Coordinates of C-alpha atoms and ligand atoms in Angstrom, one line a residue:
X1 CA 0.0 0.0 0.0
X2 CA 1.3 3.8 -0.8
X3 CA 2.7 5.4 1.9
X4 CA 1.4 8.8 1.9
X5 CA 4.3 11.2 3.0
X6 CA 4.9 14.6 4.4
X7 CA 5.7 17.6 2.5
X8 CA 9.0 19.7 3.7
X9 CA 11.0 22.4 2.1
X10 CA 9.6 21.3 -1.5
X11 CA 10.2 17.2 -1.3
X12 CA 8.2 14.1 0.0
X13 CA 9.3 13.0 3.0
X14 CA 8.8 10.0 5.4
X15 CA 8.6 10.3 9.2
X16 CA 12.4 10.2 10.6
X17 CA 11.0 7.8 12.9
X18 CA 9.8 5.5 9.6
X19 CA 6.1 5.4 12.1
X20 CA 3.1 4.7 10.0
X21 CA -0.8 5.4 10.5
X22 CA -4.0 3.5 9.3
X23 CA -6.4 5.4 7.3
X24 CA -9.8 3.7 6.9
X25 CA -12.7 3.7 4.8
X26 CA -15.7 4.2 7.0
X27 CA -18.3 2.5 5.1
X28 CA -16.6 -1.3 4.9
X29 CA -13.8 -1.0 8.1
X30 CA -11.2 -1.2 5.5
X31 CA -7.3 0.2 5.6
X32 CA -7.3 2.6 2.5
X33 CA -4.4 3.9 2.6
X34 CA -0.7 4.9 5.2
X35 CA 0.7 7.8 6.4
X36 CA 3.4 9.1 8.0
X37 CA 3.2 9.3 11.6
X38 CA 5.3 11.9 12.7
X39 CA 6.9 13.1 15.6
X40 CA 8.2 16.3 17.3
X41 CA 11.4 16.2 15.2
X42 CA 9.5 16.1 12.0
X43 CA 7.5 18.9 12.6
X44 CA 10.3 20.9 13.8
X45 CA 12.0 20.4 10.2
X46 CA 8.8 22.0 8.4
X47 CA 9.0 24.9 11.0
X48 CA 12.6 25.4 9.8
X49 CA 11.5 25.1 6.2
X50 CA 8.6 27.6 6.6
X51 CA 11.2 29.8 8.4
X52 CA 14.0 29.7 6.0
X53 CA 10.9 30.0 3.5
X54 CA 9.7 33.6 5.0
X55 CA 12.6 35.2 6.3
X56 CA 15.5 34.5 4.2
X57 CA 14.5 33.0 0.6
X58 CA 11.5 35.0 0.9
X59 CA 10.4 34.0 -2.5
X60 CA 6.7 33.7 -1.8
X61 CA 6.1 36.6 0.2
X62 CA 8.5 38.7 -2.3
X63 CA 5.7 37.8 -5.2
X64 CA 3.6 40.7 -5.8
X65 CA -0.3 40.4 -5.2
X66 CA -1.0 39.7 -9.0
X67 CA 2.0 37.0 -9.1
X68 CA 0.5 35.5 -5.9
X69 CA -3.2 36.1 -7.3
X70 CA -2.1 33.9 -10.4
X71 CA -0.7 31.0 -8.5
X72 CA -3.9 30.7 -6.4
X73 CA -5.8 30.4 -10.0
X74 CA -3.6 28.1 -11.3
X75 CA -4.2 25.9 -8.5
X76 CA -8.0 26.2 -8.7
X77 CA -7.6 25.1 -11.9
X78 CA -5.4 22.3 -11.2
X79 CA -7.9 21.1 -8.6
X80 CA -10.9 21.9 -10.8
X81 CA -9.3 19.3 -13.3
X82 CA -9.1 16.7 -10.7
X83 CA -12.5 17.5 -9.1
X84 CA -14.1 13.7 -9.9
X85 CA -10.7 12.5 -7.6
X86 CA -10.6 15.0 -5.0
X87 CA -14.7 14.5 -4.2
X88 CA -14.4 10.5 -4.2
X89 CA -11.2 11.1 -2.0
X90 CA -12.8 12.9 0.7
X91 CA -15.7 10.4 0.4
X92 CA -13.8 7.1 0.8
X93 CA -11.6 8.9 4.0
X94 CA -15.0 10.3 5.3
X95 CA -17.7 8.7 4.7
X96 CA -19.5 11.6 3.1
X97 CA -22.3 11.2 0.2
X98 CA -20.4 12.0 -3.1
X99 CA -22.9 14.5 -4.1
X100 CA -21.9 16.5 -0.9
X101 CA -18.1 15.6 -1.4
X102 CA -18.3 17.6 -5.1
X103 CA -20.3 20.5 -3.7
X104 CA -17.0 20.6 -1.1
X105 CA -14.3 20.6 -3.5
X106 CA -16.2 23.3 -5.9
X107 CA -16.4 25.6 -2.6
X108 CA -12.7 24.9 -2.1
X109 CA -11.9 25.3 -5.9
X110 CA -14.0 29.1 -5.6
X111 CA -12.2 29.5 -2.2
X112 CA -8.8 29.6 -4.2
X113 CA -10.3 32.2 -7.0
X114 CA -11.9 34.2 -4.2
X115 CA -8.9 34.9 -2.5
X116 CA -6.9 35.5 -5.8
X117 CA -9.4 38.1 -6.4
X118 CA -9.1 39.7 -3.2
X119 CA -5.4 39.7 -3.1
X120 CA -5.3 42.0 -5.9
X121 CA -7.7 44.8 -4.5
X122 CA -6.8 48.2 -3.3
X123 CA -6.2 48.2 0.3
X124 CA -5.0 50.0 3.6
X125 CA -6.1 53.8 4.0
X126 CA -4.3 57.1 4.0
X127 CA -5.0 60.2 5.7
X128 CA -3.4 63.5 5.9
X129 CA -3.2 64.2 9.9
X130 CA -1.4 67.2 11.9
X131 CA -1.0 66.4 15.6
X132 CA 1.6 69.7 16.2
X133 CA 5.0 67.9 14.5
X134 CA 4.1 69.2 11.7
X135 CA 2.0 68.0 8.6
X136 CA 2.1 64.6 7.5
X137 CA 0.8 61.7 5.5
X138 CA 0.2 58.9 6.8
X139 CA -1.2 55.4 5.2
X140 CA -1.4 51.6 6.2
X141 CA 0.3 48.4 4.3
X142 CA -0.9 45.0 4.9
X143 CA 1.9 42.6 5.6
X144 CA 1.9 38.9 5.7
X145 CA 1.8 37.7 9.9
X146 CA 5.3 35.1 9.0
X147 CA 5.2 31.1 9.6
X148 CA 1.5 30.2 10.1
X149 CA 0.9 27.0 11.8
X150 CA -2.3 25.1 10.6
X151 CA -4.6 22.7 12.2
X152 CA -7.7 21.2 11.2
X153 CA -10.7 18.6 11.6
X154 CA -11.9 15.2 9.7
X155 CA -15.3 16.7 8.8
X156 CA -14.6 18.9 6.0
X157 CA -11.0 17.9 5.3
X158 CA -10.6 19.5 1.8
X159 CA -12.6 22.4 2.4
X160 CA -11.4 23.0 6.3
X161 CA -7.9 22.8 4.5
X162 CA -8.7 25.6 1.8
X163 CA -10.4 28.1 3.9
X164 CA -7.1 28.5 5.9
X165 CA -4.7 27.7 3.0
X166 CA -6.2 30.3 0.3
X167 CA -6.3 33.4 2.7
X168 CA -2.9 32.3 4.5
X169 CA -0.8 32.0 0.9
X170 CA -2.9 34.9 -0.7
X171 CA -1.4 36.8 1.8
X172 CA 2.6 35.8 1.3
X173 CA 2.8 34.0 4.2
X174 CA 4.6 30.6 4.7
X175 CA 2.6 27.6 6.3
X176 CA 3.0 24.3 8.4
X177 CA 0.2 22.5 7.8
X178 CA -1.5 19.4 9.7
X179 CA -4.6 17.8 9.0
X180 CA -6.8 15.1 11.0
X181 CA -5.1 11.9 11.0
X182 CA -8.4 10.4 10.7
X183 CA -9.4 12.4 6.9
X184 CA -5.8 13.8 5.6
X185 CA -5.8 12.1 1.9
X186 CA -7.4 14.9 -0.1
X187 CA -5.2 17.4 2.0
X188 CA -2.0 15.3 0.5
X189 CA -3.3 15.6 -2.5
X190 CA -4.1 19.7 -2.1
X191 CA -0.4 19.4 -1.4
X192 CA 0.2 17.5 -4.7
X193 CA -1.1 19.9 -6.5
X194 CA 0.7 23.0 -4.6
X195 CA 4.2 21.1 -5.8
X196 CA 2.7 20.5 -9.1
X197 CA 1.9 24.2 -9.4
X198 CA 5.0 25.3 -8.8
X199 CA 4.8 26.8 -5.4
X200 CA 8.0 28.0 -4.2
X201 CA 10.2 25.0 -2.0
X202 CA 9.2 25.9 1.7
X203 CA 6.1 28.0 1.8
X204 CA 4.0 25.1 2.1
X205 CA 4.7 22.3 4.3
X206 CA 2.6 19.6 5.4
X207 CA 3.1 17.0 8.7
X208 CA 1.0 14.3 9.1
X209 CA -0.1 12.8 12.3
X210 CA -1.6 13.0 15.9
X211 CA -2.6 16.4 17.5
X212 CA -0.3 15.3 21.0
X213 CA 2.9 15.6 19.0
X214 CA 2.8 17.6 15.8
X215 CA -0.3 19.9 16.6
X216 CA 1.1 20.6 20.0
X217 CA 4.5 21.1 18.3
X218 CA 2.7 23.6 15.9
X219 CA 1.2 25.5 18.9
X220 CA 3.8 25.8 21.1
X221 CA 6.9 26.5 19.2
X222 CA 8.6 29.8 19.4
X223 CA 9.1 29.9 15.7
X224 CA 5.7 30.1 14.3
X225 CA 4.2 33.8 14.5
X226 CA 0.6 32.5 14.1
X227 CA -1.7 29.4 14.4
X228 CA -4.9 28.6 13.3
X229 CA -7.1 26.0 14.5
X230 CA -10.4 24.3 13.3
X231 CA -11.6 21.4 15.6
X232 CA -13.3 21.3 19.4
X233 CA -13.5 23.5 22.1
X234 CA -10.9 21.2 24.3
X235 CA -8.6 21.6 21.9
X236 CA -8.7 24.8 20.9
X237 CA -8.1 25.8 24.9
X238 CA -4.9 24.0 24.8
X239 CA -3.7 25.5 21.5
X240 CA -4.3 28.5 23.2
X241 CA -2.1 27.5 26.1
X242 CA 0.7 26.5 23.9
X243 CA 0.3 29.9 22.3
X244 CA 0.6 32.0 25.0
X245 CA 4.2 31.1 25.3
X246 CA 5.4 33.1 22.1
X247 CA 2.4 35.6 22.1
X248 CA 2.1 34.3 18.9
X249 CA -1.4 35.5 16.8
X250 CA -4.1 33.0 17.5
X251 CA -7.5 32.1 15.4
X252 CA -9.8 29.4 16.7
X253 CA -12.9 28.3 14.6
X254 CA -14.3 25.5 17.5
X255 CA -17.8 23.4 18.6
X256 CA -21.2 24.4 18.7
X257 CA -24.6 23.2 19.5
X258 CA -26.8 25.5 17.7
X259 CA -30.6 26.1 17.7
X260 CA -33.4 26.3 15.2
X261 CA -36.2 28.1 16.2
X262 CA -39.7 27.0 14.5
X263 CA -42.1 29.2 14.9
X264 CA -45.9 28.5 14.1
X265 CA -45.8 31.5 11.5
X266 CA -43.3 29.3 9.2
X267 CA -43.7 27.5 6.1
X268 CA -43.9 24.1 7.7
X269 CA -42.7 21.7 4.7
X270 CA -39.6 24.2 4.4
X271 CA -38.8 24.4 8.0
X272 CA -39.2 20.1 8.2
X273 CA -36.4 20.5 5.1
X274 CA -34.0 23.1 7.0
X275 CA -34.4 21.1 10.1
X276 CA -32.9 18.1 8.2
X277 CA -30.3 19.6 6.3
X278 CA -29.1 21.5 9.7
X279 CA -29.3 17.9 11.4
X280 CA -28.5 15.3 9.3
X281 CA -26.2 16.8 6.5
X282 CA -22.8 15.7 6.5
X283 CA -24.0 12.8 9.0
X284 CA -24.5 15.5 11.6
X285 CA -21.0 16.6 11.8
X286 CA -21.3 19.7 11.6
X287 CA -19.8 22.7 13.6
X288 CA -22.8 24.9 12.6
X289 CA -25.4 22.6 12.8
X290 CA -28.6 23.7 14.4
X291 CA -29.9 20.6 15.6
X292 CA -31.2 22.0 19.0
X293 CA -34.4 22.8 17.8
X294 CA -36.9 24.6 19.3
X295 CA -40.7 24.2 18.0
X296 CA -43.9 26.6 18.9
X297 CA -46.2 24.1 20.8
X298 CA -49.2 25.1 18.4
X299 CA -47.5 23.2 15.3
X300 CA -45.4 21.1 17.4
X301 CA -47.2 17.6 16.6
X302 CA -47.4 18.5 13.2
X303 CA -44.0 19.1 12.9
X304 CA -42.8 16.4 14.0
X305 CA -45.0 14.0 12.4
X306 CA -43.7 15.6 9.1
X307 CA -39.9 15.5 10.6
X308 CA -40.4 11.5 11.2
X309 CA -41.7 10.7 8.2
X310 CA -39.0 12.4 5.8
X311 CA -36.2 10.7 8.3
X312 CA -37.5 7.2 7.6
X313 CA -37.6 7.8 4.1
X314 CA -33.7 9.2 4.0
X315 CA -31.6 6.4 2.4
X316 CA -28.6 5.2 4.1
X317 CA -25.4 3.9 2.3
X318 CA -21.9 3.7 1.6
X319 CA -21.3 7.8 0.3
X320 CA -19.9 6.4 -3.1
X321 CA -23.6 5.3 -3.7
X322 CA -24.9 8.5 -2.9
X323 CA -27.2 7.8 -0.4
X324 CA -28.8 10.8 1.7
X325 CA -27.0 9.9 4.9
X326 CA -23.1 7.6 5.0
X327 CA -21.2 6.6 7.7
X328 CA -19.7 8.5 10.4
X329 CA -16.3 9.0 10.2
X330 CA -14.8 6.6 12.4
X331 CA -15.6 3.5 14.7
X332 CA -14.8 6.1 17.6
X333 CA -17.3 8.5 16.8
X334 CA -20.1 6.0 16.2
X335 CA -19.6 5.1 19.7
X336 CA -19.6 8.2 21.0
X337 CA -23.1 9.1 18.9
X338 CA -24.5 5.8 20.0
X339 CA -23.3 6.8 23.9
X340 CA -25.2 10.1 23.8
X341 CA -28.3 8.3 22.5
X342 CA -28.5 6.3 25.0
X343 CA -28.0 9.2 27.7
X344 CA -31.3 10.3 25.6
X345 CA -33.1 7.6 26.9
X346 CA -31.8 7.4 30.2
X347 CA -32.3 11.4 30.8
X348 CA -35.9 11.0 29.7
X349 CA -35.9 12.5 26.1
X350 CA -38.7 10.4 24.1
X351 CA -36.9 8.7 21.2
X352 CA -39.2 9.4 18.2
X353 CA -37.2 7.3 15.0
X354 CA -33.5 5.8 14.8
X355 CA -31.3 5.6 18.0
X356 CA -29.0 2.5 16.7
X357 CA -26.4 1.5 14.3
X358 CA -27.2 0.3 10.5
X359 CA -25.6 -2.6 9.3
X360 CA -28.0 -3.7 6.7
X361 CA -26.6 -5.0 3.2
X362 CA -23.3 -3.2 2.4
X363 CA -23.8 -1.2 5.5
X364 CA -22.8 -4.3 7.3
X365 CA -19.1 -3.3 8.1
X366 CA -18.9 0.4 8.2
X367 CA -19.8 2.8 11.0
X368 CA -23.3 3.5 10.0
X369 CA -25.7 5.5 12.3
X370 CA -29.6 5.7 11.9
X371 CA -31.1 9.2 11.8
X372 CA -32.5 10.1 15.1
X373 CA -34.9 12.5 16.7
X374 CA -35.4 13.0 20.2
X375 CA -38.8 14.5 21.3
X376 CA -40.1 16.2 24.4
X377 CA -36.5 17.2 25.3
X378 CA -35.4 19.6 28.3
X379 CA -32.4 22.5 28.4
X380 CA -30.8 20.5 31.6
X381 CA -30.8 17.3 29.1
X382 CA -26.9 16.4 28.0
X383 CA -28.3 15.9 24.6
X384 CA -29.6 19.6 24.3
X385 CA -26.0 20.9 26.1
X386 CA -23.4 19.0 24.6
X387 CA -22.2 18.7 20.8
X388 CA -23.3 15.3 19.8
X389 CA -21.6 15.6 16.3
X390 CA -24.3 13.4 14.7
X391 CA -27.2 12.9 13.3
X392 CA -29.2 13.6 16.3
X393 CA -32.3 16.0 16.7
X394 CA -32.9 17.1 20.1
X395 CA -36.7 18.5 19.6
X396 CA -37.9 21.2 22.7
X397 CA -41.0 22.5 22.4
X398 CA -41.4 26.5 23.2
X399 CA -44.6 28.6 23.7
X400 CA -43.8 32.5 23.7
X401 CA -41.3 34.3 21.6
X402 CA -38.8 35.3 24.6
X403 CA -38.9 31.6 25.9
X404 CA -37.6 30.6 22.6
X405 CA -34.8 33.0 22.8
X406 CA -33.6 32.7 26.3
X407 CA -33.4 28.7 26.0
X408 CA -31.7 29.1 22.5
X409 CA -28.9 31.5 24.1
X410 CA -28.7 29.3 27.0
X411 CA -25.5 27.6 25.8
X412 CA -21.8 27.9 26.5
X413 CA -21.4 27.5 22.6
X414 CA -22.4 30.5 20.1
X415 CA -21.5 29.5 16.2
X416 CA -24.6 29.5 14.7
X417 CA -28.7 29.9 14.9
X418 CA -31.5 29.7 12.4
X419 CA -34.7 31.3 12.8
X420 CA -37.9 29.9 11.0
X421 CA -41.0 32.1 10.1
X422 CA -43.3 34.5 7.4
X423 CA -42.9 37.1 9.9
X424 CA -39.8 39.9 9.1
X425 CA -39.9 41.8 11.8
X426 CA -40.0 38.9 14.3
X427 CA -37.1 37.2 12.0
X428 CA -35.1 40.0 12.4
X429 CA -36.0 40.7 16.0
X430 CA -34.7 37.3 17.3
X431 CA -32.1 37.3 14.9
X432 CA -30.7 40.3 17.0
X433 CA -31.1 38.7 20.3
X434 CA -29.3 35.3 19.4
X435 CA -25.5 35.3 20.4
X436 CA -23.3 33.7 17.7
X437 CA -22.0 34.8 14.7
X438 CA -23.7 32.7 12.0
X439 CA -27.7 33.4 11.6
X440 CA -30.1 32.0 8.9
X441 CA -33.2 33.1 8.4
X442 CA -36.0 30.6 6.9
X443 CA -32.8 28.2 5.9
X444 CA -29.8 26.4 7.1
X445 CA -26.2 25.6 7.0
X446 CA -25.4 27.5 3.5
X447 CA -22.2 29.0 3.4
X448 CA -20.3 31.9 0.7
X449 CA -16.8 32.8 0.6
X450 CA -17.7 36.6 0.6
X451 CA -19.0 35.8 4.0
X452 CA -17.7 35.9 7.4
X453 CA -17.2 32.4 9.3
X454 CA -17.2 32.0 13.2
X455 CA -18.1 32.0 16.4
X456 CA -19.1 33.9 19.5
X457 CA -18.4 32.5 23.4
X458 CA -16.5 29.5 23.1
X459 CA -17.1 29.0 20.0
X460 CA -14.2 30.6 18.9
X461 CA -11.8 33.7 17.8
X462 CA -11.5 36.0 14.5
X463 CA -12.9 34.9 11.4
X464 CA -12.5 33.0 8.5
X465 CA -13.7 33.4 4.6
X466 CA -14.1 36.9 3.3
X467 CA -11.9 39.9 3.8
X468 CA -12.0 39.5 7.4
X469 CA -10.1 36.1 6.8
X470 CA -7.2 37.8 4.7
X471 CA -7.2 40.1 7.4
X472 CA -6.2 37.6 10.0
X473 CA -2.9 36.2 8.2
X474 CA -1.9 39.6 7.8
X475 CA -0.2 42.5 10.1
X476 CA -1.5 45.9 9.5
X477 CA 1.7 48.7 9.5
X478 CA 1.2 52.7 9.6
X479 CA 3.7 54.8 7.9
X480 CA 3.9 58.6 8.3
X481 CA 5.3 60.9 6.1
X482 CA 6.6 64.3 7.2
X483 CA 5.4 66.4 4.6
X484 CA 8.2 69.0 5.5
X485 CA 11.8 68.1 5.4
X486 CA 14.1 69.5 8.2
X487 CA 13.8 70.5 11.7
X488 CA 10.6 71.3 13.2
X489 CA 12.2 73.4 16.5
X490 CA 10.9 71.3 19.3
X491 CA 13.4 72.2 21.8
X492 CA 13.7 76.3 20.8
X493 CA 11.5 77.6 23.6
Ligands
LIG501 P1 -10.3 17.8 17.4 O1 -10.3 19.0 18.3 O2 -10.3 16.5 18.1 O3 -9.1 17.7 16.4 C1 -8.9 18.8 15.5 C2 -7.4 18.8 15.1 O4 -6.6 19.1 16.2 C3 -6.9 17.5 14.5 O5 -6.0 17.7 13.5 C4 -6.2 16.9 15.7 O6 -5.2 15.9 15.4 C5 -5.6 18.1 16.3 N1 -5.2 18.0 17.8 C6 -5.7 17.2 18.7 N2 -5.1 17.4 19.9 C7 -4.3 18.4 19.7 C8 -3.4 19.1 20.6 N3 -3.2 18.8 21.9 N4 -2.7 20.2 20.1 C9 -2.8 20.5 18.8 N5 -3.6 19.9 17.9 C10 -4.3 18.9 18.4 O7 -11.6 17.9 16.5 P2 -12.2 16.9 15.4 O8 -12.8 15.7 16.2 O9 -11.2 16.6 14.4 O10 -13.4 17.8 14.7 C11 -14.6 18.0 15.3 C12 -14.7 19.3 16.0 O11 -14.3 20.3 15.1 C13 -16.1 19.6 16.5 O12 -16.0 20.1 17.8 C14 -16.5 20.7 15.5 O13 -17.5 21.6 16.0 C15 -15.3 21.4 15.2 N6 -15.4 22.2 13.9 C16 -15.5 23.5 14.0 C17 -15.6 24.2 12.8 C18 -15.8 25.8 12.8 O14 -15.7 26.4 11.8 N7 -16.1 26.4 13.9 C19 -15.6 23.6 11.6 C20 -15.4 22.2 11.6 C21 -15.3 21.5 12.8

């Protein structure tokens, strides 16, 4: 079987320690594929590489915006021309329904052009100030931060990888890069295509392996001037520990357990169809999804009766076949899905459809979880509190307007919301009130790259996509001019 290697200083490497990891398919159980397993020492050599890469060949970030702008679209294309690959790639390593796997790569692929775009647009500001030394002009230049240390999750691996990758290289900086060990094949292949593009030895490095050796390497190393992390809350606090020691920039995109509020006012066959997608799409793992969902008590039954009958009638199969729900992504998080289903049960929450594993037909050996919808569910439950990251719907019937609102910002978390009715003001209204950074209105889950992406509480820090997210790999400078040369007789009293 290929061993899949990392990428350092512009060559494919193997783990010094010549350590190997499993990568499995989570439909069948089956070993797809190895990778390097690296350790401290390897992740220290793509830190040196991203260093040399920034601060002395400085090849990369010495590329104007239009140079830079040109490689990011000739790596769109690249990818755009292995599309069929890079979709089926992320659907063998994840599990994920093909037709949601192509939809991810053409978001990446428009990530890449987006931030090409962007790279070549006026920006900073100038102003003409007088503060009594004299006149001067003074103006701002954007900067890349330095060595940016990358981390991210299994659940979107191609697209997770992009939306820190695009911004990061658009803005000159060099990068470390590590993805999940459980979902890292399409990132190897992103990586493929970087060398194949021609992108300078150094400014892009990749380390495979765990998150105790090369993550925390990444996070705590007094090289790296910034690091970015997509993945949970736990996490993310120790990243930020490891941080601390070099000051270095920090951006942290982490969990959520977001609510859905359905009012009686709503179209009811959309709001059913919202409430799936922000449950059920991508097998529930989803950082944004809105699975806490919070029904007016006049529709409630109907609601619900419509909810069940759309769940039984999702088909469930390997994501190759394009079913409408695959397999979680590992054996691990199956178990953990299946543990908070049955805490459900034991809390009290009335178990309205799924609740088990699937292992009919070719479902037999892969890690297969029903579609589930808990009814008659309480704020103190764990199921409404925790993130299940599955497809589980936690259903909690409201009455008024502000009852809605108070139990849907009754949650550490704060990524995203949706809000479900005909009425605009009220839309808007509890759109306001809802603390996190992410609201749709009468819909769920879609995303743009012209948009901003992240959290509020402990959901996370800074932004990703849009300008916002070039913002955050770069250092803003001011520069003042004296518009008059010579002394200014400060000390002639
Ligand atoms: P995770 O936190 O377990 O792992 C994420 C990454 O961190 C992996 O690459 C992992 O190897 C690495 N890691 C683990 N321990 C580390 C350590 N001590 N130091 C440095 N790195 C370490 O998360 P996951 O299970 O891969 O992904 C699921 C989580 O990601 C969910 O909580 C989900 O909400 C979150 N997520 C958030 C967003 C967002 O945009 N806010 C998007 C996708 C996923």
């Amino acid at each position: 079987m290929e061993l899949k290697k990392n990428y350092i200083d512009g060559a494919w490497a193997e783990s010094v320690t010549g350590r190997t990891q499993e990568v499995i398919n989570p439909a069948t159980g089956e070993i797809i594929a190895l990778t390097a397993d690296s350790s401290e020492e390897d992740t220290n050599r793509a830190i040196a590489s991203a260093k040399r890469s920034f601060y002395v060949t400085r090849e990369w970030r010495n590329l104007n915006g239009q140079a830079r702008a040109d490689m990011l679209l000739n790596i769109a294309a690249l990818m755009d021309q292995k599309r069929a690959l890079l979709a089926q790639t992320d659907t063998l390593d994840n599990g994920k329904p093909l037709r949601e796997a192509e939809g991810d790569v053409d978001d990446a692929i428009h990530c890449f052009r987006y931030y090409a775009g962007l790279v070549t647009a006026p920006s900073g500001v100038t102003y003409d100030v007088n503060d009594g030394f004299g006149p001067m002009h003074s103006y701002t230049v954007a900067e890349p931060v330095g060595v940016c240390g990358q981390i991210t999750p299994w659940n979107y691996p191609l697209l997770m990888s992009t939306w820190k990758l695009a911004p990061a290289l658009a803005a000159g900086n060099s990068v470390v890069f590590k993805p999940s060990s459980n979902c890292p094949l399409s990132t190897v292949m992103l990586f493929e295509i970087f060398h194949e593009a021609g992108m300078p030895a150094g400014s892009v490095n990749l380390v495979l392996g765990s998150g105790g050796a090369v993550g925390h390497t990444i996070a705590s190393s007094m090289d790296v001037d910034m690091v970015t992390f997509t993945g949970s809350t736990k996490v993310g606090q120790s990243i930020a520990a490891d941080a601390v020691k070099n000051l270095k920039k920090v951006g942290l995109e982490l969990g959520g357990k977001s609510p859905n509020i359905i009012f009686d006012d709503c179209d009811l066959d959309g709001a059913v169809e919202w409430a799936m997608i922000g449950t059920f799409f991508n097998q529930g793992q989803v950082c944004s999804a809105c699975a806490r969902i919070y029904v007016q008590d006049t529709i409630h039954d109907a609601f619900v009766e419509k909810l069940k009958a759309k769940t039984e009638a999702m088909t469930i199969g390997n994501g190759l076949s394009n079913p409408d729900i695959g397999p979680l992504v590992s054996k691990d998080q199956m178990e953990k899905v299946l543990g908070y289903v049955e805490k459900g049960k034991a809390e009290g929450a009335t178990l309205v459809t799924g609740g088990c594993r699937y292992t009919e037909g070719e479902c037999a050996g892969g890690f297969f979880v029903k579609p589930t919808i808990f009814d008659n569910c309480t704020q103190n439950m764990t199921i409404v509190r925790e993130e299940i990251f599955g497809p589980v719907a936690c259903i909690v019937p409201f009455h008024t307007e502000a009852e809605a609102v108070e139990m849907a910002n009754d949650t550490e978390y704060g990524l995203a919301g949706t809000v479900c009715t005909k009425d605009g003001a009220k839309a808007i209204r509890v759109m306001k009130e809802i603390r996190a950074g992410i609201l749709w209105i009468n819909c769920c889950q879609p995303t743009f790259n012209q948009a901003p992406w992240g959290g509020y509480k402990m959901s996370g820090i800074g932004r990703e996509l849009s300008v916002h997210g070039l913002e955050e790999y770069q250092e803003v400078k001011q520069v003042n001019i004296a518009l008059e040369t010579g002394p200014i007789g400060w000390y002639e009293h």
